[in-house]
mmCIF file of C-alpha atoms and ligand atoms in Angstrom:
data_model
loop_
_atom_site.group_PDB
_atom_site.id
_atom_site.type_symbol
_atom_site.label_atom_id
_atom_site.label_comp_id
_atom_site.label_asym_id
_atom_site.label_seq_id
_atom_site.Cartn_x
_atom_site.Cartn_y
_atom_site.Cartn_z
ATOM 1 C CA MET W 1464 117.248 73.174 81.526
ATOM 2 C CA ASP W 1465 114.688 70.351 82.308
ATOM 3 C CA HIS W 1466 111.443 69.722 81.419
ATOM 4 C CA GLU W 1467 109.915 71.780 84.057
ATOM 5 C CA ASP W 1468 112.055 74.485 83.640
ATOM 6 C CA LYS W 1469 111.684 75.098 79.645
ATOM 7 C CA LYS W 1470 107.718 74.288 80.490
ATOM 8 C CA ALA W 1471 108.599 78.064 82.999
ATOM 9 C CA SER W 1472 110.668 79.695 80.719
ATOM 10 C CA GLU W 1473 108.455 79.018 77.921
ATOM 11 C CA ALA W 1474 105.346 80.467 79.570
ATOM 12 C CA THR W 1475 107.448 83.316 81.022
ATOM 13 C CA ALA W 1476 108.739 84.123 77.388
ATOM 14 C CA ARG W 1477 105.261 84.345 76.319
ATOM 15 C CA VAL W 1478 104.309 87.698 78.436
ATOM 16 C CA PHE W 1479 107.923 89.282 78.754
ATOM 17 C CA SER W 1480 109.338 88.913 74.988
ATOM 18 C CA GLY W 1481 107.270 91.434 73.586
ATOM 19 C CA GLY W 1482 104.244 92.744 71.620
ATOM 20 C CA LEU W 1483 101.668 92.314 74.624
ATOM 21 C CA ASN W 1484 99.880 95.982 75.346
ATOM 22 C CA LYS W 1485 99.376 96.845 79.033
ATOM 23 C CA LYS W 1486 95.859 94.803 78.876
ATOM 24 C CA GLN W 1487 97.096 92.055 77.480
ATOM 25 C CA VAL W 1488 99.547 91.565 80.165
ATOM 26 C CA ILE W 1489 97.160 92.106 82.388
ATOM 27 C CA ASP W 1490 95.279 89.821 81.162
ATOM 28 C CA TYR W 1491 98.011 86.852 81.016
ATOM 29 C CA TYR W 1492 98.386 87.407 84.264
ATOM 30 C CA ASN W 1493 94.816 87.215 85.497
ATOM 31 C CA ASN W 1494 95.040 83.648 84.002
ATOM 32 C CA TRP W 1495 98.381 81.898 84.761
ATOM 33 C CA GLU W 1496 96.640 79.277 87.238
ATOM 34 C CA ASP W 1497 100.245 77.655 87.363
ATOM 35 C CA TYR W 1498 102.528 81.231 87.898
ATOM 36 C CA GLU W 1499 103.873 79.746 91.457
ATOM 37 C CA THR W 1500 104.920 76.681 89.946
ATOM 38 C CA HIS W 1501 106.346 78.044 87.386
ATOM 39 C CA LEU W 1502 108.037 80.783 89.117
ATOM 40 C CA GLN W 1503 108.899 79.035 92.434
ATOM 41 C CA PRO W 1504 111.948 79.503 94.434
ATOM 42 C CA GLY W 1505 115.374 77.789 93.243
ATOM 43 C CA ARG W 1506 114.012 78.566 89.322
ATOM 44 C CA TYR W 1507 113.028 82.385 90.303
ATOM 45 C CA ASN W 1508 115.260 83.972 92.581
ATOM 46 C CA GLY W 1509 113.770 88.055 91.917
ATOM 47 C CA PRO W 1510 112.495 87.936 95.328
ATOM 48 C CA LEU W 1511 114.973 86.264 97.557
ATOM 49 C CA TYR W 1512 117.472 88.797 95.968
ATOM 50 C CA ALA W 1513 115.293 91.463 96.525
ATOM 51 C CA ALA W 1514 114.479 90.503 100.058
ATOM 52 C CA GLU W 1515 118.302 90.188 100.429
ATOM 53 C CA ALA W 1516 118.846 93.986 98.558
ATOM 54 C CA ALA W 1517 116.393 95.280 101.489
ATOM 55 C CA ASP W 1518 117.928 93.194 104.384
ATOM 56 C CA ARG W 1519 121.217 95.301 103.029
ATOM 57 C CA SER W 1520 119.384 98.317 102.719
ATOM 58 C CA PHE W 1521 118.030 98.068 106.142
ATOM 59 C CA PRO W 1522 120.285 96.242 108.418
ATOM 60 C CA SER W 1523 118.344 96.738 111.856
ATOM 61 C CA ASN W 1524 114.631 97.693 112.671
ATOM 62 C CA LYS W 1525 113.656 96.280 110.198
ATOM 63 C CA ASP W 1526 109.779 95.661 111.826
ATOM 64 C CA THR W 1527 109.947 100.109 111.672
ATOM 65 C CA VAL W 1528 110.053 99.848 108.094
ATOM 66 C CA GLN W 1529 107.483 100.830 105.384
ATOM 67 C CA ILE W 1530 107.929 99.097 102.311
ATOM 68 C CA LEU W 1531 105.821 99.009 99.425
ATOM 69 C CA ASP W 1532 105.976 95.873 97.226
ATOM 70 C CA VAL W 1533 105.094 97.141 93.361
ATOM 71 C CA ALA W 1534 104.293 94.888 91.077
ATOM 72 C CA ALA W 1535 104.048 92.436 93.785
ATOM 73 C CA GLY W 1536 102.155 89.626 91.908
ATOM 74 C CA THR W 1537 101.152 86.771 94.320
ATOM 75 C CA GLY W 1538 102.972 88.242 97.312
ATOM 76 C CA GLU W 1539 106.692 86.501 96.794
ATOM 77 C CA VAL W 1540 109.262 89.168 97.448
ATOM 78 C CA ALA W 1541 106.673 90.038 100.645
ATOM 79 C CA GLU W 1542 107.520 86.021 101.496
ATOM 80 C CA GLU W 1543 111.270 86.476 101.806
ATOM 81 C CA LEU W 1544 110.661 90.340 103.536
ATOM 82 C CA VAL W 1545 108.754 88.454 106.183
ATOM 83 C CA LYS W 1546 111.870 85.633 106.851
ATOM 84 C CA LYS W 1547 113.905 89.071 107.148
ATOM 85 C CA GLY W 1548 112.343 90.395 109.206
ATOM 86 C CA PHE W 1549 110.329 92.923 107.797
ATOM 87 C CA LYS W 1550 106.547 93.232 108.852
ATOM 88 C CA GLN W 1551 105.121 96.582 107.461
ATOM 89 C CA LEU W 1552 104.130 95.351 104.269
ATOM 90 C CA ASP W 1553 102.185 97.391 101.196
ATOM 91 C CA ALA W 1554 101.620 96.221 97.525
ATOM 92 C CA LEU W 1555 100.629 97.442 94.238
ATOM 93 C CA ASP W 1556 99.465 95.210 90.866
ATOM 94 C CA PRO W 1557 97.609 95.832 88.205
ATOM 95 C CA SER W 1558 96.763 92.399 88.282
ATOM 96 C CA GLU W 1559 93.235 91.045 90.671
ATOM 97 C CA ASN W 1560 93.571 87.596 90.224
ATOM 98 C CA MET W 1561 97.377 87.810 91.245
ATOM 99 C CA LEU W 1562 96.764 90.283 93.921
ATOM 100 C CA ARG W 1563 93.862 88.271 95.230
ATOM 101 C CA LYS W 1564 95.940 84.869 95.443
ATOM 102 C CA ALA W 1565 98.937 87.603 97.604
ATOM 103 C CA ARG W 1566 95.993 88.722 99.652
ATOM 104 C CA ALA W 1567 95.265 84.963 101.062
ATOM 105 C CA LYS W 1568 98.913 85.778 102.732
ATOM 106 C CA ASN W 1569 97.515 87.964 104.579
ATOM 107 C CA ILE W 1570 101.128 89.289 104.699
ATOM 108 C CA TYR W 1571 99.920 93.191 103.387
ATOM 109 C CA GLN W 1572 97.864 95.809 104.993
ATOM 110 C CA LYS W 1573 97.252 98.046 102.231
ATOM 111 C CA ILE W 1574 96.713 96.392 98.406
ATOM 112 C CA TYR W 1575 96.399 98.525 95.729
ATOM 113 C CA CYS W 1576 95.303 97.213 92.381
ATOM 114 C CA GLU W 1577 96.171 99.570 90.082
ATOM 115 C CA PHE W 1578 99.176 100.030 87.547
ATOM 116 C CA LEU W 1579 102.528 101.830 88.017
ATOM 117 C CA SER W 1580 103.625 104.631 85.482
ATOM 118 C CA LYS W 1581 104.736 108.156 85.400
ATOM 119 C CA GLU W 1582 101.289 110.001 86.390
ATOM 120 C CA PRO W 1583 100.824 110.153 90.667
ATOM 121 C CA SER W 1584 98.856 107.122 92.095
ATOM 122 C CA PRO W 1585 95.675 109.335 93.658
ATOM 123 C CA ASN W 1586 96.008 106.626 96.975
ATOM 124 C CA ILE W 1587 99.494 107.187 97.737
ATOM 125 C CA THR W 1588 100.769 110.445 98.999
ATOM 126 C CA ASN W 1589 104.143 111.886 98.360
ATOM 127 C CA ASP W 1590 106.873 109.991 100.634
ATOM 128 C CA ALA W 1591 104.690 107.675 101.974
ATOM 129 C CA TYR W 1592 107.378 105.019 102.167
ATOM 130 C CA SER W 1593 110.946 104.287 103.538
ATOM 131 C CA CYS W 1594 111.697 101.372 100.795
ATOM 132 C CA VAL W 1595 110.037 100.484 97.747
ATOM 133 C CA VAL W 1596 110.911 97.162 96.004
ATOM 134 C CA ILE W 1597 110.092 95.852 92.577
ATOM 135 C CA SER W 1598 111.476 92.111 91.407
ATOM 136 C CA GLY W 1599 110.353 90.774 87.617
ATOM 137 C CA GLY W 1600 108.426 94.096 87.357
ATOM 138 C CA PHE W 1601 110.307 95.405 84.630
ATOM 139 C CA GLY W 1602 110.302 94.264 81.297
ATOM 140 C CA SER W 1603 108.495 94.484 77.457
ATOM 141 C CA GLY W 1604 104.540 95.440 78.512
ATOM 142 C CA HIS W 1605 105.234 96.224 82.174
ATOM 143 C CA ILE W 1606 106.408 99.011 84.583
ATOM 144 C CA PRO W 1607 107.495 102.044 81.915
ATOM 145 C CA PRO W 1608 110.879 103.546 81.974
ATOM 146 C CA GLY W 1609 108.621 107.278 83.184
ATOM 147 C CA ALA W 1610 107.581 105.782 86.378
ATOM 148 C CA LEU W 1611 111.059 105.853 87.625
ATOM 149 C CA VAL W 1612 109.343 109.907 88.708
ATOM 150 C CA GLU W 1613 106.615 107.677 90.301
ATOM 151 C CA LEU W 1614 108.968 105.445 92.474
ATOM 152 C CA ILE W 1615 111.087 108.662 94.037
ATOM 153 C CA ARG W 1616 107.282 110.778 94.478
ATOM 154 C CA ILE W 1617 106.281 107.981 96.873
ATOM 155 C CA THR W 1618 109.356 107.459 98.565
ATOM 156 C CA LYS W 1619 111.218 109.530 102.072
ATOM 157 C CA PRO W 1620 114.258 111.674 100.877
ATOM 158 C CA GLY W 1621 116.595 108.470 102.841
ATOM 159 C CA GLY W 1622 114.390 105.659 101.762
ATOM 160 C CA MET W 1623 115.482 103.129 99.091
ATOM 161 C CA ILE W 1624 114.559 102.120 96.175
ATOM 162 C CA ILE W 1625 115.386 98.535 95.065
ATOM 163 C CA ILE W 1626 114.900 97.392 91.472
ATOM 164 C CA VAL W 1627 115.455 93.243 90.681
ATOM 165 C CA MET W 1628 115.275 92.296 87.048
ATOM 166 C CA ARG W 1629 116.590 90.466 84.588
ATOM 167 C CA GLU W 1630 119.761 91.841 83.019
ATOM 168 C CA GLU W 1631 118.683 91.157 79.341
ATOM 169 C CA TYR W 1632 115.953 93.382 79.544
ATOM 170 C CA LEU W 1633 117.918 96.579 80.031
ATOM 171 C CA ASP W 1634 118.394 96.349 76.184
ATOM 172 C CA ILE W 1635 114.966 95.592 75.304
ATOM 173 C CA GLU W 1636 114.129 98.670 72.799
ATOM 174 C CA GLU W 1637 111.468 99.383 75.067
ATOM 175 C CA TYR W 1638 114.843 100.447 77.721
ATOM 176 C CA ARG W 1639 117.661 100.487 75.976
ATOM 177 C CA ASP W 1640 118.034 104.248 75.604
ATOM 178 C CA SER W 1641 115.539 105.320 78.217
ATOM 179 C CA LEU W 1642 115.874 103.090 81.429
ATOM 180 C CA GLU W 1643 119.334 103.359 82.902
ATOM 181 C CA PRO W 1644 119.948 106.855 80.714
ATOM 182 C CA LEU W 1645 116.828 108.353 82.919
ATOM 183 C CA MET W 1646 118.259 106.138 86.472
ATOM 184 C CA GLU W 1647 121.635 107.853 85.633
ATOM 185 C CA LYS W 1648 120.047 111.696 84.831
ATOM 186 C CA TYR W 1649 118.511 111.626 88.287
ATOM 187 C CA GLN W 1650 121.040 111.094 89.650
ATOM 188 C CA LYS W 1651 122.894 113.458 88.061
ATOM 189 C CA ASP W 1652 119.959 115.846 89.055
ATOM 190 C CA GLY W 1653 120.470 115.069 92.568
ATOM 191 C CA LEU W 1654 117.022 113.319 93.156
ATOM 192 C CA TRP W 1655 118.736 109.586 94.411
ATOM 193 C CA GLU W 1656 122.081 108.003 94.257
ATOM 194 C CA LEU W 1657 123.355 104.616 93.021
ATOM 195 C CA VAL W 1658 124.224 102.147 95.922
ATOM 196 C CA GLU W 1659 123.965 99.723 94.360
ATOM 197 C CA ARG W 1660 124.623 98.007 90.623
ATOM 198 C CA SER W 1661 125.224 94.218 90.803
ATOM 199 C CA ILE W 1662 124.257 91.423 88.175
ATOM 200 C CA VAL W 1663 123.249 87.668 90.105
ATOM 201 C CA HIS W 1664 123.650 84.186 88.501
ATOM 202 C CA LYS W 1665 120.202 82.174 88.535
ATOM 203 C CA TYR W 1666 117.910 85.170 88.807
ATOM 204 C CA PHE W 1667 115.564 83.271 86.467
ATOM 205 C CA CYS W 1668 116.959 79.220 85.154
ATOM 206 C CA ASP W 1669 120.301 80.371 83.729
ATOM 207 C CA LYS W 1670 119.569 84.189 83.395
ATOM 208 C CA THR W 1671 121.448 86.958 84.891
ATOM 209 C CA GLY W 1672 119.771 89.578 86.982
ATOM 210 C CA VAL W 1673 120.920 93.111 87.999
ATOM 211 C CA ILE W 1674 120.262 94.515 91.157
ATOM 212 C CA PHE W 1675 120.004 98.562 91.384
ATOM 213 C CA ARG W 1676 119.241 100.105 94.636
ATOM 214 C CA PHE W 1677 118.966 103.738 95.361
ATOM 215 C CA GLN W 1678 118.945 106.119 97.944
ATOM 216 C CA VAL W 1679 116.248 109.060 97.432
ATOM 217 C CA LYS W 1680 117.667 112.382 98.023
ATOM 218 C CA HIS W 1681 115.814 115.776 98.554
ATOM 219 C CA LYS W 1682 113.119 116.709 96.364
ATOM 220 C CA SER W 1683 111.754 119.670 95.033
ATOM 221 C CA LYS W 1684 107.976 119.861 95.766
HETATM 222 C C1 LIG R 488 106.521 88.756 87.004
HETATM 223 S S1 LIG R 488 105.381 89.019 88.022
HETATM 224 C C2 LIG R 488 106.447 89.279 89.828
HETATM 225 C C3 LIG R 488 105.304 89.075 90.737
HETATM 226 C C4 LIG R 488 106.934 89.558 92.061
HETATM 227 N N1 LIG R 488 107.012 90.693 92.408
HETATM 228 C C5 LIG R 488 107.314 88.437 91.837
HETATM 229 O O1 LIG R 488 108.162 88.705 91.950
HETATM 230 O O2 LIG R 488 107.064 87.200 92.395
HETATM 231 C C6 LIG R 488 105.222 90.410 87.474
HETATM 232 C C7 LIG R 488 104.236 91.270 88.092
HETATM 233 O O3 LIG R 488 104.137 92.697 87.543
HETATM 234 C C8 LIG R 488 102.806 93.298 87.018
HETATM 235 N N2 LIG R 488 102.695 94.591 86.442
HETATM 236 C C9 LIG R 488 102.546 94.928 84.954
HETATM 237 N N3 LIG R 488 102.965 95.521 85.110
HETATM 238 C C10 LIG R 488 102.676 96.695 85.684
HETATM 239 C C11 LIG R 488 102.623 98.501 86.316
HETATM 240 N N4 LIG R 488 102.926 99.034 85.139
HETATM 241 N N5 LIG R 488 102.458 98.361 87.313
HETATM 242 C C12 LIG R 488 102.882 97.591 87.916
HETATM 243 N N6 LIG R 488 102.830 96.359 88.016
HETATM 244 C C13 LIG R 488 102.773 95.415 86.772
HETATM 245 C C14 LIG R 488 102.106 91.622 86.750
HETATM 246 O O4 LIG R 488 100.310 92.336 87.232
HETATM 247 C C15 LIG R 488 102.607 90.888 87.671
HETATM 248 O O5 LIG R 488 101.764 90.717 89.000
#
């Protein structure tokens, strides 16, 4: 790990390693000026992995796929999705300053400045998207496990939910007994089906990532 990787790791650890509440997490992102230097492609490959997973999910007619990029940040995932041919992209993130940088890229159509939580967003209708993608949005103080139901609510039956995150975060206290168990419960309940669970190298520096792809099934209304 070189000096720049070390600085990026330290900056990332401060917001992901626990002890921060929701407001402190967003304040941190709002003031993280070097975010795109620290989390640049090559060092942070979540956006690329997310776009590749979307590409595997929708091999054709990409320009018709309506995608919500959750925890969109500065729009790095959208930049990779555009390279793959996706065009209809909306963003959701609670950090105004991260979204300001994303907005300047002119990639997204709608932008929602809000948290993803278990409560339904009043601004997003049921079954609104063919695909919801999240890279780097799961970790301590970030998206709670209970928000998986909201992902299912806003995704059309037959649509895809793609989650890319650091593998070791599956084992943090907030997720250990709830995130994958809930994923499994929703599979048993017939709400979605796991299409892929794969481990990838160099998700962030030398850390491995995990990619989940779920296909949404029927939903009781
Ligand atoms: C590491 S950044 C990832 C940004 C982008 N997805 C990427 O991969 O480049 C994490 C983002 O999660 C957002 N975030 C934190 N808690 C969230 C929540 N509950 N709902 C949605 N986004 C959240 C932060 O504001 C931040 O922009």
